[in-house]
Short mmCIF file of C-alpha atoms and ligand atoms in Angstrom, two decimals:
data_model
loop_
_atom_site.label_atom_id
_atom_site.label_comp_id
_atom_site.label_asym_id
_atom_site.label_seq_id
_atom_site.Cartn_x
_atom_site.Cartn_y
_atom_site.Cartn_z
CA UNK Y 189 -158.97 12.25 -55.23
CA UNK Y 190 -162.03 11.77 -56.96
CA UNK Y 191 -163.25 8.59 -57.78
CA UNK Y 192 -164.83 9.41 -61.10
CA UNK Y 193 -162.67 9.52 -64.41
CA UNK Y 194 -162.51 13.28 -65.63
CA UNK Y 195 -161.05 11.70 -69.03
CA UNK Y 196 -161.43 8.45 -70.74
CA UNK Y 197 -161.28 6.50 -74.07
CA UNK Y 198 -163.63 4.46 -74.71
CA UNK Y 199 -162.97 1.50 -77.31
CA UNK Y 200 -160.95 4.10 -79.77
CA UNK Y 201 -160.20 2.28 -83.06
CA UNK Y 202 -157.78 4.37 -85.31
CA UNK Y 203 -157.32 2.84 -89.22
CA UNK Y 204 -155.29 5.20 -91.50
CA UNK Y 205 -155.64 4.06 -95.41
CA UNK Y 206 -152.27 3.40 -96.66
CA UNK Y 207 -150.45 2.54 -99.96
CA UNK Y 208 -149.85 -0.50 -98.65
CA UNK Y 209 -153.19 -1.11 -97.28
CA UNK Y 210 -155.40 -0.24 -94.43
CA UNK Y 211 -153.51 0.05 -90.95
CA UNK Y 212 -155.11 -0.94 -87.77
CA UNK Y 213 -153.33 1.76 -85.19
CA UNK Y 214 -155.21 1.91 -82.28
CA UNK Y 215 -157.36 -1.44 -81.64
CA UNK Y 216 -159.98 -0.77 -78.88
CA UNK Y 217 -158.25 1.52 -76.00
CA UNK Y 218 -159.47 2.01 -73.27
CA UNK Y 219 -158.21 3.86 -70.47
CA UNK Y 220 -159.00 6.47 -67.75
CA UNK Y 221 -158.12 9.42 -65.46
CA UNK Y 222 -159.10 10.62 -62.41
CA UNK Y 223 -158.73 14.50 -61.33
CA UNK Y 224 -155.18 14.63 -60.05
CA UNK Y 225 -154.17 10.97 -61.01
CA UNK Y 226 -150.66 10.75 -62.93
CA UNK Y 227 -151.38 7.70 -64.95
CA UNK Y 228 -148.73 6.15 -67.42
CA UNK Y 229 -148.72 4.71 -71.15
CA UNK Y 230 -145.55 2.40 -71.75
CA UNK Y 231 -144.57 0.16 -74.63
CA UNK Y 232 -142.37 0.12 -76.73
CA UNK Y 233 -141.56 2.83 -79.47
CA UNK Y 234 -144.21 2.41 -82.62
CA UNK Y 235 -146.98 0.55 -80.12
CA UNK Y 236 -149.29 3.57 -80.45
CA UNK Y 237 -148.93 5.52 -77.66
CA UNK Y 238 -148.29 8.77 -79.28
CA UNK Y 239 -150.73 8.33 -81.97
CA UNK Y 240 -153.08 7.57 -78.23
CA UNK Y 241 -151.83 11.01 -77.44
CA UNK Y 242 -152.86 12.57 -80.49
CA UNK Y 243 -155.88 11.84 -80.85
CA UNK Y 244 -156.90 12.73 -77.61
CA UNK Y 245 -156.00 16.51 -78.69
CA UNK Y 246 -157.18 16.13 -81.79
CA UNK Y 247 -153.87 16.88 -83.72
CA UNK Y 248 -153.96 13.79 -86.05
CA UNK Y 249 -155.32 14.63 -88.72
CA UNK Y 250 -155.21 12.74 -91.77
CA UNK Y 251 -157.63 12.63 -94.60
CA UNK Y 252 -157.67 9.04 -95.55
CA UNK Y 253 -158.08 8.64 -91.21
CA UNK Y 254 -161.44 6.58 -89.63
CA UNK Y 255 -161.85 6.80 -85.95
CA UNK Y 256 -164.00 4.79 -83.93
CA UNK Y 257 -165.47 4.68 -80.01
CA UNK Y 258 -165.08 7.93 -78.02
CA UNK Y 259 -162.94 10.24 -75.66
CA UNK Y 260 -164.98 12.14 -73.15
CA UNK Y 261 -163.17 14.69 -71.15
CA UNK Y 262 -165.45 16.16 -68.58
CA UNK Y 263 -169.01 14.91 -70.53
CA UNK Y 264 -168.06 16.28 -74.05
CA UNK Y 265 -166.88 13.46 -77.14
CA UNK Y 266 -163.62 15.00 -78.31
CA UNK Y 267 -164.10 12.91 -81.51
CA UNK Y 268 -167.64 14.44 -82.31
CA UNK Y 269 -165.52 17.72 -81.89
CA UNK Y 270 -164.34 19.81 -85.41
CA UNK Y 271 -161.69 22.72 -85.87
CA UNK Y 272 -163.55 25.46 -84.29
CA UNK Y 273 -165.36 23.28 -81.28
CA UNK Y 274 -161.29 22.59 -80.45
CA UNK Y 275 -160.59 26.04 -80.02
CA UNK Y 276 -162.38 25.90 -76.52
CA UNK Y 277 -161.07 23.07 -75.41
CA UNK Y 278 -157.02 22.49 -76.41
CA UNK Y 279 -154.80 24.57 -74.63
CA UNK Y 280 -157.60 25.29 -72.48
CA UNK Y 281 -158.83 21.77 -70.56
CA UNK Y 282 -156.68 19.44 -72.11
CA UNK Y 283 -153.05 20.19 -72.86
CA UNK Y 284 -149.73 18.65 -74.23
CA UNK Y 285 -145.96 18.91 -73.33
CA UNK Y 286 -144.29 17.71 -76.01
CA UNK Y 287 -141.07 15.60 -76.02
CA UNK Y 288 -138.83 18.18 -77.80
CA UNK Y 289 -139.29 21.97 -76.38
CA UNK Y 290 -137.34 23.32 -79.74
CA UNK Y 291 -139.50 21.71 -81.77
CA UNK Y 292 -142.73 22.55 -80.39
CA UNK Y 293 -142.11 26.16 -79.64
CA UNK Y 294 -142.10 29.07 -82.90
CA UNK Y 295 -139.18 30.06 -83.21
CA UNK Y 296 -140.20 33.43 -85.41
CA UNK Y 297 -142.13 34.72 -82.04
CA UNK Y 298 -140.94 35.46 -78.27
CA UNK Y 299 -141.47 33.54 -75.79
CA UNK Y 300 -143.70 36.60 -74.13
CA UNK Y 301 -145.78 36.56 -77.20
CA UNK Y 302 -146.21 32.54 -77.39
CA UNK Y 303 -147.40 32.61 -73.62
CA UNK Y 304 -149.58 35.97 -73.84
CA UNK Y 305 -151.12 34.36 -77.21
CA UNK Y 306 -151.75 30.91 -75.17
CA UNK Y 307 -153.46 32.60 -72.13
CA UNK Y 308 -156.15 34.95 -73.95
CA UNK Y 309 -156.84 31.92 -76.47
CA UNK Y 310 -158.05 30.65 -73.12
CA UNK Y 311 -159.49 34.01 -71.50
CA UNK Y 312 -160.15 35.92 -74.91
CA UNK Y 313 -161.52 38.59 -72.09
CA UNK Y 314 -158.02 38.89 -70.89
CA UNK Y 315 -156.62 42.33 -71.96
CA UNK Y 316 -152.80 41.89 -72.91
CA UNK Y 317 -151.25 43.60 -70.01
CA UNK Y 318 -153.12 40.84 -67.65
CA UNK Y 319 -152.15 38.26 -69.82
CA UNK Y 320 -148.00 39.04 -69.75
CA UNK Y 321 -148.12 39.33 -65.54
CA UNK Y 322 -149.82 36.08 -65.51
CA UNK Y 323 -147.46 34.62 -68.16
CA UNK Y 324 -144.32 36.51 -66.16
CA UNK Y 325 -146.33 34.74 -62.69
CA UNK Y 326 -146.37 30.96 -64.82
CA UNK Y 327 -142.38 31.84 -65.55
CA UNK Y 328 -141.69 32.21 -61.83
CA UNK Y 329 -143.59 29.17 -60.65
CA UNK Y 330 -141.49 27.14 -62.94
CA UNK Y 331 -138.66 28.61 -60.84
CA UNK Y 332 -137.19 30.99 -63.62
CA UNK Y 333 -135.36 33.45 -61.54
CA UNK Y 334 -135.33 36.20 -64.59
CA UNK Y 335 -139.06 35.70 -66.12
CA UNK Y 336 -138.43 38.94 -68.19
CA UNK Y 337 -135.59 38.32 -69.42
CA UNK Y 338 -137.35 34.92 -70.73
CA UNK Y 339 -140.41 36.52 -71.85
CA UNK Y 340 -138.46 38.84 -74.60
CA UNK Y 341 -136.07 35.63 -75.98
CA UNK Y 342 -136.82 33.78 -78.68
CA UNK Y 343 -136.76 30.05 -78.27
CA UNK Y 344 -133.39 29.86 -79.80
CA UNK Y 345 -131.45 32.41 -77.34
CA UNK Y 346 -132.51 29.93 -74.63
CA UNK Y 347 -131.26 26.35 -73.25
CA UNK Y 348 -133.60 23.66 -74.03
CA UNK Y 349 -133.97 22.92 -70.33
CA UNK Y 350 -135.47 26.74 -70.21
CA UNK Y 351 -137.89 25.92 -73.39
CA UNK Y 352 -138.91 22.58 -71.38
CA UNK Y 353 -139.82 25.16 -68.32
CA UNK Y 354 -141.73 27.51 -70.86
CA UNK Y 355 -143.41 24.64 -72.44
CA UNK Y 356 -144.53 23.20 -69.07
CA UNK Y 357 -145.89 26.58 -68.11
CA UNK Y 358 -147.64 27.07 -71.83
CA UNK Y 359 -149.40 23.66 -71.04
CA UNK Y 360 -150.49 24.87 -67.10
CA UNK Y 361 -151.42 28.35 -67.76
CA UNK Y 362 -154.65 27.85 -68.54
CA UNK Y 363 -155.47 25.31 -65.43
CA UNK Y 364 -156.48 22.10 -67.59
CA UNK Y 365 -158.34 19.10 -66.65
CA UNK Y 366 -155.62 16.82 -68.12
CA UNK Y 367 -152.12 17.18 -69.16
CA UNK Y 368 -150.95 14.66 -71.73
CA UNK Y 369 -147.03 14.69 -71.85
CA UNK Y 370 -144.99 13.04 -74.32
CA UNK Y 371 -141.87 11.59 -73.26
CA UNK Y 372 -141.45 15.28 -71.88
CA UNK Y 373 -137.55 16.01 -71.63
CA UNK Y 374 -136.32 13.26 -73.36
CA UNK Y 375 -134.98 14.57 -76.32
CA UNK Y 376 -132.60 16.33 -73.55
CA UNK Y 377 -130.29 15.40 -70.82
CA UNK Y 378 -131.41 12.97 -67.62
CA UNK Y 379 -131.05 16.09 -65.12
CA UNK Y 380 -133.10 17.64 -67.66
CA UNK Y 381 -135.97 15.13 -67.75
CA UNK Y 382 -135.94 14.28 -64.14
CA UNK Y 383 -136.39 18.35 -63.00
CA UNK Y 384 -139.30 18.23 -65.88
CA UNK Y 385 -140.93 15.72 -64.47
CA UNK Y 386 -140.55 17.22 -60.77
CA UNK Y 387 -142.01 20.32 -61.95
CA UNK Y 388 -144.78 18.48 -63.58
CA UNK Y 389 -145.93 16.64 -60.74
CA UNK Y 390 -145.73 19.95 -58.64
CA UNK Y 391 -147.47 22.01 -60.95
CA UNK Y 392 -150.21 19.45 -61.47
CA UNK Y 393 -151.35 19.10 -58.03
CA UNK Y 394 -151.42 22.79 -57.62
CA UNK Y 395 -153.95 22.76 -60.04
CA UNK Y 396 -155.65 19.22 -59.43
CA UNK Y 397 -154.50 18.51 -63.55
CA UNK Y 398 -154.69 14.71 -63.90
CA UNK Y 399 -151.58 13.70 -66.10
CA UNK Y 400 -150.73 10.80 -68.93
CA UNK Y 401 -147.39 10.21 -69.55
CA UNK Y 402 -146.23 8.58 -72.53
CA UNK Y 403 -143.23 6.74 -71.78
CA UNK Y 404 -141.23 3.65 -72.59
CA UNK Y 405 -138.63 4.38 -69.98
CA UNK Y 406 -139.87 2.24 -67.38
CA UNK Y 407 -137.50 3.55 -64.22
CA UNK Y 408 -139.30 7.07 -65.07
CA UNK Y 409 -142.64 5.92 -65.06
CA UNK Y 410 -141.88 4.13 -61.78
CA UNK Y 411 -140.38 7.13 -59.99
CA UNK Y 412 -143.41 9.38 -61.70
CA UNK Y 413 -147.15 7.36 -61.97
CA UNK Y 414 -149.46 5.80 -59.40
CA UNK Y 415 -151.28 3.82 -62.26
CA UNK Y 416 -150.29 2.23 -65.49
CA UNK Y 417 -151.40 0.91 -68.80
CA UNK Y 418 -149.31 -1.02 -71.02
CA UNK Y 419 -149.81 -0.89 -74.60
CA UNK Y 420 -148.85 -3.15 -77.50
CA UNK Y 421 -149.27 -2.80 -80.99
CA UNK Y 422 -152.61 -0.51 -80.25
CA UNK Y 423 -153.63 -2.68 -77.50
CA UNK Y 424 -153.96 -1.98 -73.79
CA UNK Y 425 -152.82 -5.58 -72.47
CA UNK Y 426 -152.85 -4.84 -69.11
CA UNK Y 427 -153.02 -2.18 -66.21
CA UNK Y 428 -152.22 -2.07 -62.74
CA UNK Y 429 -151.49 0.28 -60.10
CA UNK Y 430 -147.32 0.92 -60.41
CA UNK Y 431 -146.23 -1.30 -57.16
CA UNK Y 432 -148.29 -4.33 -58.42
CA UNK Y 433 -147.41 -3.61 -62.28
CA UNK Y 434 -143.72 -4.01 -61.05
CA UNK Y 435 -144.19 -6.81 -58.46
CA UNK Y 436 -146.66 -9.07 -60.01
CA UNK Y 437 -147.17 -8.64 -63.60
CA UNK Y 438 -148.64 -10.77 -65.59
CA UNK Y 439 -148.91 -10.30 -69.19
CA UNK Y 440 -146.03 -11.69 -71.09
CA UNK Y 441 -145.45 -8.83 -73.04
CA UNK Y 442 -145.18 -6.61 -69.80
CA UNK Y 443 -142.81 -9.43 -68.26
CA UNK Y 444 -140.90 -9.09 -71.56
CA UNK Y 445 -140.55 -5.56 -71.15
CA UNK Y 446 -139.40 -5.46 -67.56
CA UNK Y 447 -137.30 -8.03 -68.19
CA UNK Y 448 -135.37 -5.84 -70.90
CA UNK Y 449 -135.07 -2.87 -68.59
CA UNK Y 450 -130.75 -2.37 -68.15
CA UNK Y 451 -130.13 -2.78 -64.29
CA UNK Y 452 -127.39 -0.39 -62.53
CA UNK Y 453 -126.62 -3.19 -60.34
CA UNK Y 454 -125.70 -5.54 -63.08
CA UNK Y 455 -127.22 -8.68 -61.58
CA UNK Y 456 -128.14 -9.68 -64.55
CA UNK Y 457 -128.08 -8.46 -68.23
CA UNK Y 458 -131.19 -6.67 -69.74
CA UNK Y 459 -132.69 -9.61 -71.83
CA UNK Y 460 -134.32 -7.82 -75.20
CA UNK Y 461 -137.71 -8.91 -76.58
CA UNK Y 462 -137.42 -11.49 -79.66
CA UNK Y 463 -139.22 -9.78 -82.90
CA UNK Y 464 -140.50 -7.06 -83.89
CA UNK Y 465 -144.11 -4.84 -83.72
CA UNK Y 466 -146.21 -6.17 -86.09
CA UNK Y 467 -146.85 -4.75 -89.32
CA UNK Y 468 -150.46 -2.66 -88.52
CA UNK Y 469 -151.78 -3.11 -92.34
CA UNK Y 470 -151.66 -7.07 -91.45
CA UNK Y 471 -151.30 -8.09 -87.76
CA UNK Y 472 -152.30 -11.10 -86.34
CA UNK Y 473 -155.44 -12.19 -85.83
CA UNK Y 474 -156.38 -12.22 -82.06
CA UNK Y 475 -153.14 -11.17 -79.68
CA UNK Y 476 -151.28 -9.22 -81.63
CA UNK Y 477 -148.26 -10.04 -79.18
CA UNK Y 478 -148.85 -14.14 -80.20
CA UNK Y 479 -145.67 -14.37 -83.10
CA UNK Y 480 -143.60 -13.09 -80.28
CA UNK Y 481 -145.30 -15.32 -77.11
CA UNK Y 482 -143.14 -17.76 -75.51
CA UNK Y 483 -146.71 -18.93 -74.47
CA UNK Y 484 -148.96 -18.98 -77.51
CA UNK Y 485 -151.47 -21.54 -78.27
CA UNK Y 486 -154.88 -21.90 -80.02
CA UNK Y 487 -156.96 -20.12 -77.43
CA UNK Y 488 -154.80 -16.89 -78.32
CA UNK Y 489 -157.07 -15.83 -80.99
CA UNK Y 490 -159.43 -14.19 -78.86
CA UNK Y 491 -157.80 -13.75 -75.54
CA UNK Y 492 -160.56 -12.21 -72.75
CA UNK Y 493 -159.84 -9.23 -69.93
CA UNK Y 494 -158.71 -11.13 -66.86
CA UNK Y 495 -158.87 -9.38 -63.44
CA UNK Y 496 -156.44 -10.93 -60.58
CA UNK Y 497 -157.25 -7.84 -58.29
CA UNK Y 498 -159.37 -5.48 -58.27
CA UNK Y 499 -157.86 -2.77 -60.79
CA UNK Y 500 -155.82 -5.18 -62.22
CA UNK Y 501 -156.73 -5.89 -65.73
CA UNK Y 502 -154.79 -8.35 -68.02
CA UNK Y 503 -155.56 -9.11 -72.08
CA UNK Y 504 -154.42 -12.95 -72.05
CA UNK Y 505 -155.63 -16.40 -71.68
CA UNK Y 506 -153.19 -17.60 -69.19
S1 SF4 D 711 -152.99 -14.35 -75.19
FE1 SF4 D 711 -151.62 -16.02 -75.77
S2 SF4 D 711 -150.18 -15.14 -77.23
FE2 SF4 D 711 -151.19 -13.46 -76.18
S3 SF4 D 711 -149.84 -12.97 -74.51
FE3 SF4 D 711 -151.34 -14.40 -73.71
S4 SF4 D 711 -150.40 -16.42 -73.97
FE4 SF4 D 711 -149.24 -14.99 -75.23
#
């Protein structure tokens, strides 16, 4: 694996004007991937990991929106990018697998057309009889035993474990750089979720596709990612390879997340976390995690980047 990030966000600050005032979304991210990594997002639900995933394929679009820092995939800024400079590059070397198949596919078009229509966006040499063998080629690799059959459904004649399938081929067709998937599966069943994420990791080495999952199921992440970063309230508070994040963590907020994760053993009850995200039109100054820190104190308001081990970056003071 190559040692130099083929994706990365660089200090991205996200404010979105609001009735209620301005909100702070994403508060200096940082993060990177490697060709071929599978690299993880977790926190909880409303931290900003999907609005991360967003904007890192440009679908957020808001008028009243003000982005800051950068996101380089393979030496371009995605944020210096506008509609038709996107047109090259979603779909094409960055891609998304969203977390409900039904919603993300159109249901008004076949699944042939959706695929054919995703592959010559990418290859606009393609003629249209290349296009449906590769697409009936993607179908098979997914392990779809009647790719035809597929190919002339509509979304809605089909199982949403089959949509998950097409959508995972729609997002690998064109050979990205980076996959970013979206709690993929998890508006289905846990067979469901766990053969999406096999396939995903299969079809992503095949093509050397480096991969960030958004998650806040920790026992996934742990079965599916070889690095982490844990985000709360718009902040990446720390990251860690996934044996030390699990053995050694150190960031209370990670620690309270763990610690909240239901065991099948029952050893001991999942403990939740006390409070709530903060409100992003007025959080606190400093750590954003301090009105819910068992360990606050004055130093909190402007808590450095700690590194225990090498790759193993923590946002506190202890
Ligand atoms: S910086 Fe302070 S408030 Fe924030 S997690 Fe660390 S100890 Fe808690």
């Amino acid at each position: 694996m190559s040692t130099d990030p083929v994706f990365s966000i660089e200090n991205l600050h996200l404010r979105i004007r609001q009735f209620e005032g301005e909100a702070h979304i994403l508060n200096g991210v940082n993060l990177h991937l490697r060709a071929g990594e599978r690299v993880a997002l977790v926190g909880e639900s409303g931290c900003g990991k999907s609005s991360t995933a967003m904007m890192s394929l440009g679908l957020m679009e808001a008028r009243s929106m003000r982005a800051e820092g950068r996101i380089i995939l393979d030496g371009t800024d995605l944020l210096s990018l506008r509609r038709r400079g996107w047109q090259g590059v979603r779909g094409r070397q960055i891609s998304m697998i969203f977390q409900d198949p039904g919603a993300a596919l159109n249901p008004v078009f076949t699944v042939g057309d959706q695929l054919v229509t995703a592959i010559r966006r990418g290859n606009p040499s393609k003629s249209r009889s290349d296009a449906q063998g590769l697409a009936t080629d993607g179908l098979r690799q997914v392990h779809i035993n009647d790719p035809e059959r597929v190919m002339s459904s509509y979304p809605f004649q089909l199982s949403g474990g089959l949509n998950q399938r097409v959508l995972i081929t729609m997002a690998l067709i064109n050979r990205p750089k980076v996959v970013v998937a979206d709690e993929p599966g998890s508006a289905l069943d846990v067979t469901v979720q766990e053969q999406t994420l096999r396939l995903m990791t299969e079809l992503c080495a095949d093509v050397d596709a480096a991969v960030l999952l958004i998650s806040h199921n920790l026992g996934v992440v742990r079965r599916f990612a070889q690095r982490i970063y844990v985000m709360y309230s718009g902040t990446i508070v720390e990251e860690a390879d996934t044996a030390t994040l699990f053995s050694a963590p150190r960031h209370p907020y990670t620690k309270a997340l763990l610690a909240a994760v239901p065991r099948l053993t029952g050893e001991r009850l999942p403990e939740p976390i006390p409070g709530r995200v903060p409100d992003y039109t007025d959080p606190p100054v400093g750590c954003r995690f301090r009105p819910r820190c068992p360990h606050q104190r004055s130093e909190c308001v402007d808590p450095p980047f700690a590194e225990p081990a090498p790759g193993h970056r923590v946002r506190c003071v202890l």
